[in-house]
Coordinates of C-alpha atoms in Angstrom, one line a residue:
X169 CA 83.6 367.9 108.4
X170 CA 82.0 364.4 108.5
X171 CA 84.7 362.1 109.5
X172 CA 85.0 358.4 107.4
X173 CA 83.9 355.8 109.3
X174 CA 84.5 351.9 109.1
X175 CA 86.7 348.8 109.2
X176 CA 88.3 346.8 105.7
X177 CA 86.7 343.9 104.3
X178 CA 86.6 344.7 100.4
X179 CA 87.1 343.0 96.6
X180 CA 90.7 342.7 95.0
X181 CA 92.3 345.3 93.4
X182 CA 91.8 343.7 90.1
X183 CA 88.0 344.0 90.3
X184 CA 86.7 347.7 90.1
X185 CA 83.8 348.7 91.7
X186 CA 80.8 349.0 89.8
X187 CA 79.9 353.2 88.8
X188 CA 76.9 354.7 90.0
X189 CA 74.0 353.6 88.4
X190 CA 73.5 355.6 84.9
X191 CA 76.9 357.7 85.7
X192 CA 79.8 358.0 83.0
X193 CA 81.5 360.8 85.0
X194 CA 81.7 362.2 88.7
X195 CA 79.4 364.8 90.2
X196 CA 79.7 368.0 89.8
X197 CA 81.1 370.1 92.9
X198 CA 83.7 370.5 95.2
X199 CA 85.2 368.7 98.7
X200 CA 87.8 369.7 101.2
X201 CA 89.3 367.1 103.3
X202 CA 91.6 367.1 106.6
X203 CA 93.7 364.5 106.6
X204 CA 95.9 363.5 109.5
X205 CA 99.7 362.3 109.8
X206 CA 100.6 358.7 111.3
X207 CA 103.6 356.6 112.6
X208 CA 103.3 353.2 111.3
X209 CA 105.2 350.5 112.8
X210 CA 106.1 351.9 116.2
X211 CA 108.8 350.0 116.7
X212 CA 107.7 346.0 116.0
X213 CA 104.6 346.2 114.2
X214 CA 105.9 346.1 111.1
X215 CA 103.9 347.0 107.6
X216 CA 100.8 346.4 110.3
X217 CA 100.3 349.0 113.0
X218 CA 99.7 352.5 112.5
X219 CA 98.9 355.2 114.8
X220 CA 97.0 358.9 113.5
X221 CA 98.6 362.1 114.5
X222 CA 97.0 365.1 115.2
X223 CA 98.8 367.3 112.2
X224 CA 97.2 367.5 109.5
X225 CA 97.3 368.3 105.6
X226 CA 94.3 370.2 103.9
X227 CA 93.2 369.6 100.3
X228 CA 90.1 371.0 98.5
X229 CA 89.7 369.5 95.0
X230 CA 87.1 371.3 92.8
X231 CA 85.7 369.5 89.2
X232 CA 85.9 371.7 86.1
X233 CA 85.6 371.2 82.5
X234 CA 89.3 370.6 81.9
X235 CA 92.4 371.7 82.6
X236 CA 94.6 371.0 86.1
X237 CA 95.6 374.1 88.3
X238 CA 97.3 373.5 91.8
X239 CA 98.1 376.0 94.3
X240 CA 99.9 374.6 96.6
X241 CA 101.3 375.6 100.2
X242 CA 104.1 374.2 102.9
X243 CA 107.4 374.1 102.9
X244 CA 108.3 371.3 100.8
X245 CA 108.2 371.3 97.4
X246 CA 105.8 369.5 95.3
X247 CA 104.9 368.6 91.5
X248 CA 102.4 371.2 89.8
X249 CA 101.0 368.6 87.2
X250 CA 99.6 365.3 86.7
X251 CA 102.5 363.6 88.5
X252 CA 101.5 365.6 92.0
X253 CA 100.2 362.9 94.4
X254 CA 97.0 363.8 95.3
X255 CA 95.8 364.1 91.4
X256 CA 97.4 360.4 90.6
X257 CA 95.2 359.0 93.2
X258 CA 92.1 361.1 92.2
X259 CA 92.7 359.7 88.7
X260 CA 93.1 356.4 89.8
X261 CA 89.9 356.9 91.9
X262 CA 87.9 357.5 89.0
X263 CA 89.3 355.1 86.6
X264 CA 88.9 352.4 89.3
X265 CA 85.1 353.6 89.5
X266 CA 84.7 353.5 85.5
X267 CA 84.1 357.2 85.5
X268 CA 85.6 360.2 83.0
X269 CA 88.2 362.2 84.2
X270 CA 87.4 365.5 84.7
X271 CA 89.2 368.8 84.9
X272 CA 90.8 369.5 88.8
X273 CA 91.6 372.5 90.4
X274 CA 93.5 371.2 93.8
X275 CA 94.7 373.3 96.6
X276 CA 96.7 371.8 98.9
X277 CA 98.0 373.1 102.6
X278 CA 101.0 370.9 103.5
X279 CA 101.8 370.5 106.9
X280 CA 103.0 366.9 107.4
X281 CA 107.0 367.0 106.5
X282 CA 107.8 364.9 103.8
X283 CA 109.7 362.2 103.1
X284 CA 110.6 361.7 106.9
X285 CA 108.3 358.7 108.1
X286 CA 105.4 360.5 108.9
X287 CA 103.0 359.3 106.4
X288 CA 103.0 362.3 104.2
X289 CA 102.6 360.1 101.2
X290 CA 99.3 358.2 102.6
X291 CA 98.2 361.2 103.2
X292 CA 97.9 362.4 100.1
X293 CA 96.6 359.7 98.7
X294 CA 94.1 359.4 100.6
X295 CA 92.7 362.7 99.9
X296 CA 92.7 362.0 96.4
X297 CA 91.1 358.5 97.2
X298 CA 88.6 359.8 99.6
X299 CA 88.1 363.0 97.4
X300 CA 87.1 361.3 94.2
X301 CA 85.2 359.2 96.2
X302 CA 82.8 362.0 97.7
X303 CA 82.4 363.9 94.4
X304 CA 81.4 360.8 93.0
X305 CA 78.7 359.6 95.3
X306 CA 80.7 357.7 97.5
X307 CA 80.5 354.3 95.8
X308 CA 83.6 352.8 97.2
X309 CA 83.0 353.1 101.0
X310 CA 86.0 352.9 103.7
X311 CA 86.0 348.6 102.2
X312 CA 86.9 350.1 98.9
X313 CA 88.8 353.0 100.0
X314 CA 91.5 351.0 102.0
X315 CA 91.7 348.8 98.7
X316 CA 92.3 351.9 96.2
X317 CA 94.9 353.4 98.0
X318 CA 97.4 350.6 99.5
X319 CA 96.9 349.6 95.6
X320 CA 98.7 353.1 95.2
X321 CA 100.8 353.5 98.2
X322 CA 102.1 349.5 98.3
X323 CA 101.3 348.6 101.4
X324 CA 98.2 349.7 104.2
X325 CA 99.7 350.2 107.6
X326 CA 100.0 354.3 106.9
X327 CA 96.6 354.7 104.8
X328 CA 94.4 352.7 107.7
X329 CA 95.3 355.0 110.1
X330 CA 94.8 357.9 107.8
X331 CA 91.4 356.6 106.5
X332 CA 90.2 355.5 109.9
X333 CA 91.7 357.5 113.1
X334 CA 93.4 356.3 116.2
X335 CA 95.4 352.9 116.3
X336 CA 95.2 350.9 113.4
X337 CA 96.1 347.7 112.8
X338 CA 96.4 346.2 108.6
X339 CA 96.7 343.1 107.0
X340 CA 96.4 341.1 104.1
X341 CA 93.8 338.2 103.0
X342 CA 93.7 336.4 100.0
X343 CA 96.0 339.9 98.7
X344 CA 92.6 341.9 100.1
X345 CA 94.1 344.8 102.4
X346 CA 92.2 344.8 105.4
X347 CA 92.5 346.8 108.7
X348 CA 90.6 347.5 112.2
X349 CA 90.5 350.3 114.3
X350 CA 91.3 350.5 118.1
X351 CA 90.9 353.6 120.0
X352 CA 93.8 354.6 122.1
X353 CA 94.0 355.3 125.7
X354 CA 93.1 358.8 126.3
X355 CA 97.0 359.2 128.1
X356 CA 99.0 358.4 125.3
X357 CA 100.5 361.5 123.9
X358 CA 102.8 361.5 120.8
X359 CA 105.7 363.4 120.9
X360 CA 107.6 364.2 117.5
X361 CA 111.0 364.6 116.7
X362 CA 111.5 365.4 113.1
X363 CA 115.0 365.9 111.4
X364 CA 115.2 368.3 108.5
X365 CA 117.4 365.6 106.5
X366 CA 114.6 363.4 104.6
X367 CA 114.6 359.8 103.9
X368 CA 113.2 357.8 101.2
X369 CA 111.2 354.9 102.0
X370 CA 112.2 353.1 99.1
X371 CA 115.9 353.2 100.3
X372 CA 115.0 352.3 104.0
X373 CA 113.1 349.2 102.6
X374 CA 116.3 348.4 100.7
X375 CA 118.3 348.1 104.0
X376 CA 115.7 345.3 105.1
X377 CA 117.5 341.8 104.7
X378 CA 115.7 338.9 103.2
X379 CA 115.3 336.5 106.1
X380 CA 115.2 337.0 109.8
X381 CA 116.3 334.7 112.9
X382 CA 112.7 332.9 114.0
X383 CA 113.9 334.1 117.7
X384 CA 113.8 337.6 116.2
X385 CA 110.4 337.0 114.6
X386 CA 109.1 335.4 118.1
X387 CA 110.2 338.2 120.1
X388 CA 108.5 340.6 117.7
X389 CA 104.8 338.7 117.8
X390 CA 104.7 339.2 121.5
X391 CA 105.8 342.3 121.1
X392 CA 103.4 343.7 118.5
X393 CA 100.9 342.1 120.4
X394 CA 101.4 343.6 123.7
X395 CA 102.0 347.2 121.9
X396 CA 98.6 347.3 120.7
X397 CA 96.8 346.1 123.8
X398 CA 98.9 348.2 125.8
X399 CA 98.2 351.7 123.6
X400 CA 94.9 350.5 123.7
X401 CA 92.0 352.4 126.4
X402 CA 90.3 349.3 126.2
X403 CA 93.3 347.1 127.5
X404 CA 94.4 346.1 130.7
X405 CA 92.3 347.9 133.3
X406 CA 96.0 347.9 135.8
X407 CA 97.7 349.5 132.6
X408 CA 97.6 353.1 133.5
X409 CA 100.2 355.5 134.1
X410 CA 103.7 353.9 134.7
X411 CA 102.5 350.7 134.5
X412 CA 100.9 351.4 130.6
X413 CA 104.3 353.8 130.0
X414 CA 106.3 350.3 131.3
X415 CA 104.3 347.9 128.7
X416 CA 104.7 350.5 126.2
X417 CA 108.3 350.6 127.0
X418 CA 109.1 347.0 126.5
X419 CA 106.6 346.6 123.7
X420 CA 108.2 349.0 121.6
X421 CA 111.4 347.1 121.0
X422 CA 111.9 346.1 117.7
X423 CA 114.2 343.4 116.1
X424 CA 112.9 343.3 112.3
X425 CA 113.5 346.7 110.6
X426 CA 115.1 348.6 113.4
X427 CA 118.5 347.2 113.7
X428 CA 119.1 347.4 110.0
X429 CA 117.9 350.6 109.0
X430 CA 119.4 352.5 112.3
X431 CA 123.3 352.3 111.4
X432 CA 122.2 354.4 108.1
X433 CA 120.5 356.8 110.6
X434 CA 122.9 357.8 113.3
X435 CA 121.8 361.0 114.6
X436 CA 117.6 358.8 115.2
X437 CA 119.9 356.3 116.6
X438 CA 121.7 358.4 119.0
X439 CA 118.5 360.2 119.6
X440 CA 116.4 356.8 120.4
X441 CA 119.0 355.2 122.6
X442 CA 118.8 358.6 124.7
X443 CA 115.0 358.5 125.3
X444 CA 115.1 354.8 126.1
X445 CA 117.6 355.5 128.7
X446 CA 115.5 358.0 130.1
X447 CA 113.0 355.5 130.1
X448 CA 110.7 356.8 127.7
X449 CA 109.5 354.4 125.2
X450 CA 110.4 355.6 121.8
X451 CA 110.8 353.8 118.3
X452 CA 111.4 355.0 114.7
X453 CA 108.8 356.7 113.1
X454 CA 107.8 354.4 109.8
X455 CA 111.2 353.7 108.5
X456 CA 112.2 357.2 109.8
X457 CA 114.4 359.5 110.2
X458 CA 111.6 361.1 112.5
X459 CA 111.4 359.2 116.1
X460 CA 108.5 358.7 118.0
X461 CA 108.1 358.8 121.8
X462 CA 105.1 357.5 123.2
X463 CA 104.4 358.8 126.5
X464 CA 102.2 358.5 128.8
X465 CA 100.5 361.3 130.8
X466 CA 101.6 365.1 130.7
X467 CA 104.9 364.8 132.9
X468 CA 106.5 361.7 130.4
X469 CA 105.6 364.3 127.8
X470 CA 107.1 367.1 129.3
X471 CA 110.2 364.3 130.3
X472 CA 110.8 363.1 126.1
X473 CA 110.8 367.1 125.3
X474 CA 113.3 367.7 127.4
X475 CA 115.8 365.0 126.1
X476 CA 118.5 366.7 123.9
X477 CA 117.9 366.3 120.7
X478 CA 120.0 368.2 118.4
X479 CA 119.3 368.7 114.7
X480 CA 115.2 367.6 115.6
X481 CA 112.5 369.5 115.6
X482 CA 110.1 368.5 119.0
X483 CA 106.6 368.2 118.0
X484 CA 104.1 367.7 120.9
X485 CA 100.6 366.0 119.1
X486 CA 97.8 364.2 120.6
X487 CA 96.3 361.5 118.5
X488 CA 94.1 362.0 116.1
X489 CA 90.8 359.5 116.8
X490 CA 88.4 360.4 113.5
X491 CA 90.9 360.3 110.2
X492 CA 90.0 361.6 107.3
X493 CA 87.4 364.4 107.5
X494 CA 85.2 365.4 104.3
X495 CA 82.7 367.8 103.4
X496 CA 81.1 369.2 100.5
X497 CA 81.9 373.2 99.6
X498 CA 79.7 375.3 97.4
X499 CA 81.1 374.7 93.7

């Protein structure tokens, strides 16, 4: 597969992309795309960092005449019509390209646990996104890509790092999404612990409060800013092993979504006060109820797996460093 490459510098959401010269509908064919999982947030970067796991959904979208048919597999459930995820954002794909909509036939391998802050959502709309994208020539680029789906998925911090791989970091000008790419220190390894209790992120947001102490906001700035140079490979050439593990450790505290959304989530509480007092940085996962550890090196790894963690599952990942992966099948 031909990973997506690129950085986000596009045109509002309000302007579509212009179709491909002479076309009124998308190329014939077929894709299949591997999309990863990703953490946003990581405990201060709030709506703005984003980090790409290495578990993965697969989808393969095939154009016919009409019709929709979706076989889908994993253990959550999911809608078998035009409301399934994927298909909205292939049909807002195409509408934003000016092109007909075609018959689908999707099939979809789930892997990435929904609705428990692991980006499940972003993931499938970016296959759709990307998808559309590919069988229609590829007019939108990663620019336009980022653009489509935060315009689906509200906001850009979970789609960046599924578009573009490693550490992302998102933001807004003028309303334009935009996001870079940094890649992560080779040591950093992810470890998962995933609930089987799910939460929306529509409620989590709804915890939020409207305003925020400036001390709180100052504290997070340094610390957002120190979490990415310190996941970073190209950061501080002394922040290696414990000393990267300590940076990540303070940088990881959080004091704008965190302390309002934890009370509502007792047992990622309980579970993130215990890894920090083992000394292994660790944050919500998006607005959770997963957790994230970040360690650092093979033994910290081992060290966050061992931590008791009752009613989790413990999902050692690397990071994923390519994103979304495409490639044309035979039709």
């Amino acid at each position: 597969m031909t990973a997506v490459e690129g950085t986000a510098t596009s045109t509002p959401v309000g302007s579509p992309a212009a179709p491909a010269e002479g076309a009124a509908e998308p190329n014939a064919g077929a894709v299949r795309l591997r999309v990863p999982a990703s953490s946003a947030n990581l405990g201060p970067g709030f709506d703005a960092l984003g980090l790409a796991l290495g578990l993965y959904d697969e989808v393969s979208v095939r154009l016919t005449p009409s019709g929709l048919t979706i076989d889908a597999v994993g253990p959550d459930s999911v809608p078998a019509d035009e409301a399934h995820l994927v298909v909205r954002a292939i049909r807002a794909t195409f509408d934003e390209l000016g092109l007909e909509q075609p018959g689908l036939e999707l099939r979809c391998v789930n892997r990435i646990p929904h609705g428990r802050g692991l980006g499940s959502s972003a993931a499938a709309i970016v296959a759709g996104v990307v998808a559309a994208d590919a069988l229609a020539g590829a007019p939108l680029g990663p620019d336009g890509r980022l653009r489509v789906a935060t315009a689906i998925e509200g906001h850009p911090d979970n789609v960046a790092a599924a578009l573009f791989g490693g550490l992302t970091v998102a933001w807004y000008e003028s309303a334009v999404p935009r996001a870079l790419r940094v890649t992560p220190a080779a040591e950093v390894r992810p470890v998962l612990f995933v609930p089987a209790v799910r939460q929306s992120t529509e409620q989590a947001r709804g915890a939020l409060p409207d305003r925020i102490p400036h001390v709180d906001a100052a504290v997070n700035v340094g610390r957002a800013a120190l979490l990415a140079l310190a996941l970073s490979g190209a950061g501080p050439a002394a922040a290696t092993g414990r000393e990267r593990s300590r940076l990540l450790f303070t940088a990881t505290e959080d004091r704008l979504h965190q302390p309002y959304r934890l009370p509502s989530l007792p047992a990622s509480a309980d579970l993130v006060d215990r890894l920090r007092g083992a000394g292994i940085p660790a944050a919500l996962s998006g607005s959770g109820p997963s957790v994230v550890a970040l360690a650092v090196g093979g033994g910290e790894a081992a060290a966050a797996i061992g931590v008791p963690a009752p009613g989790f599952s413990v999902i050692p990942l690397t990071v994923d460093t390519e994103g979304v992966c495409v490639e044309t099948i035979d039709s």
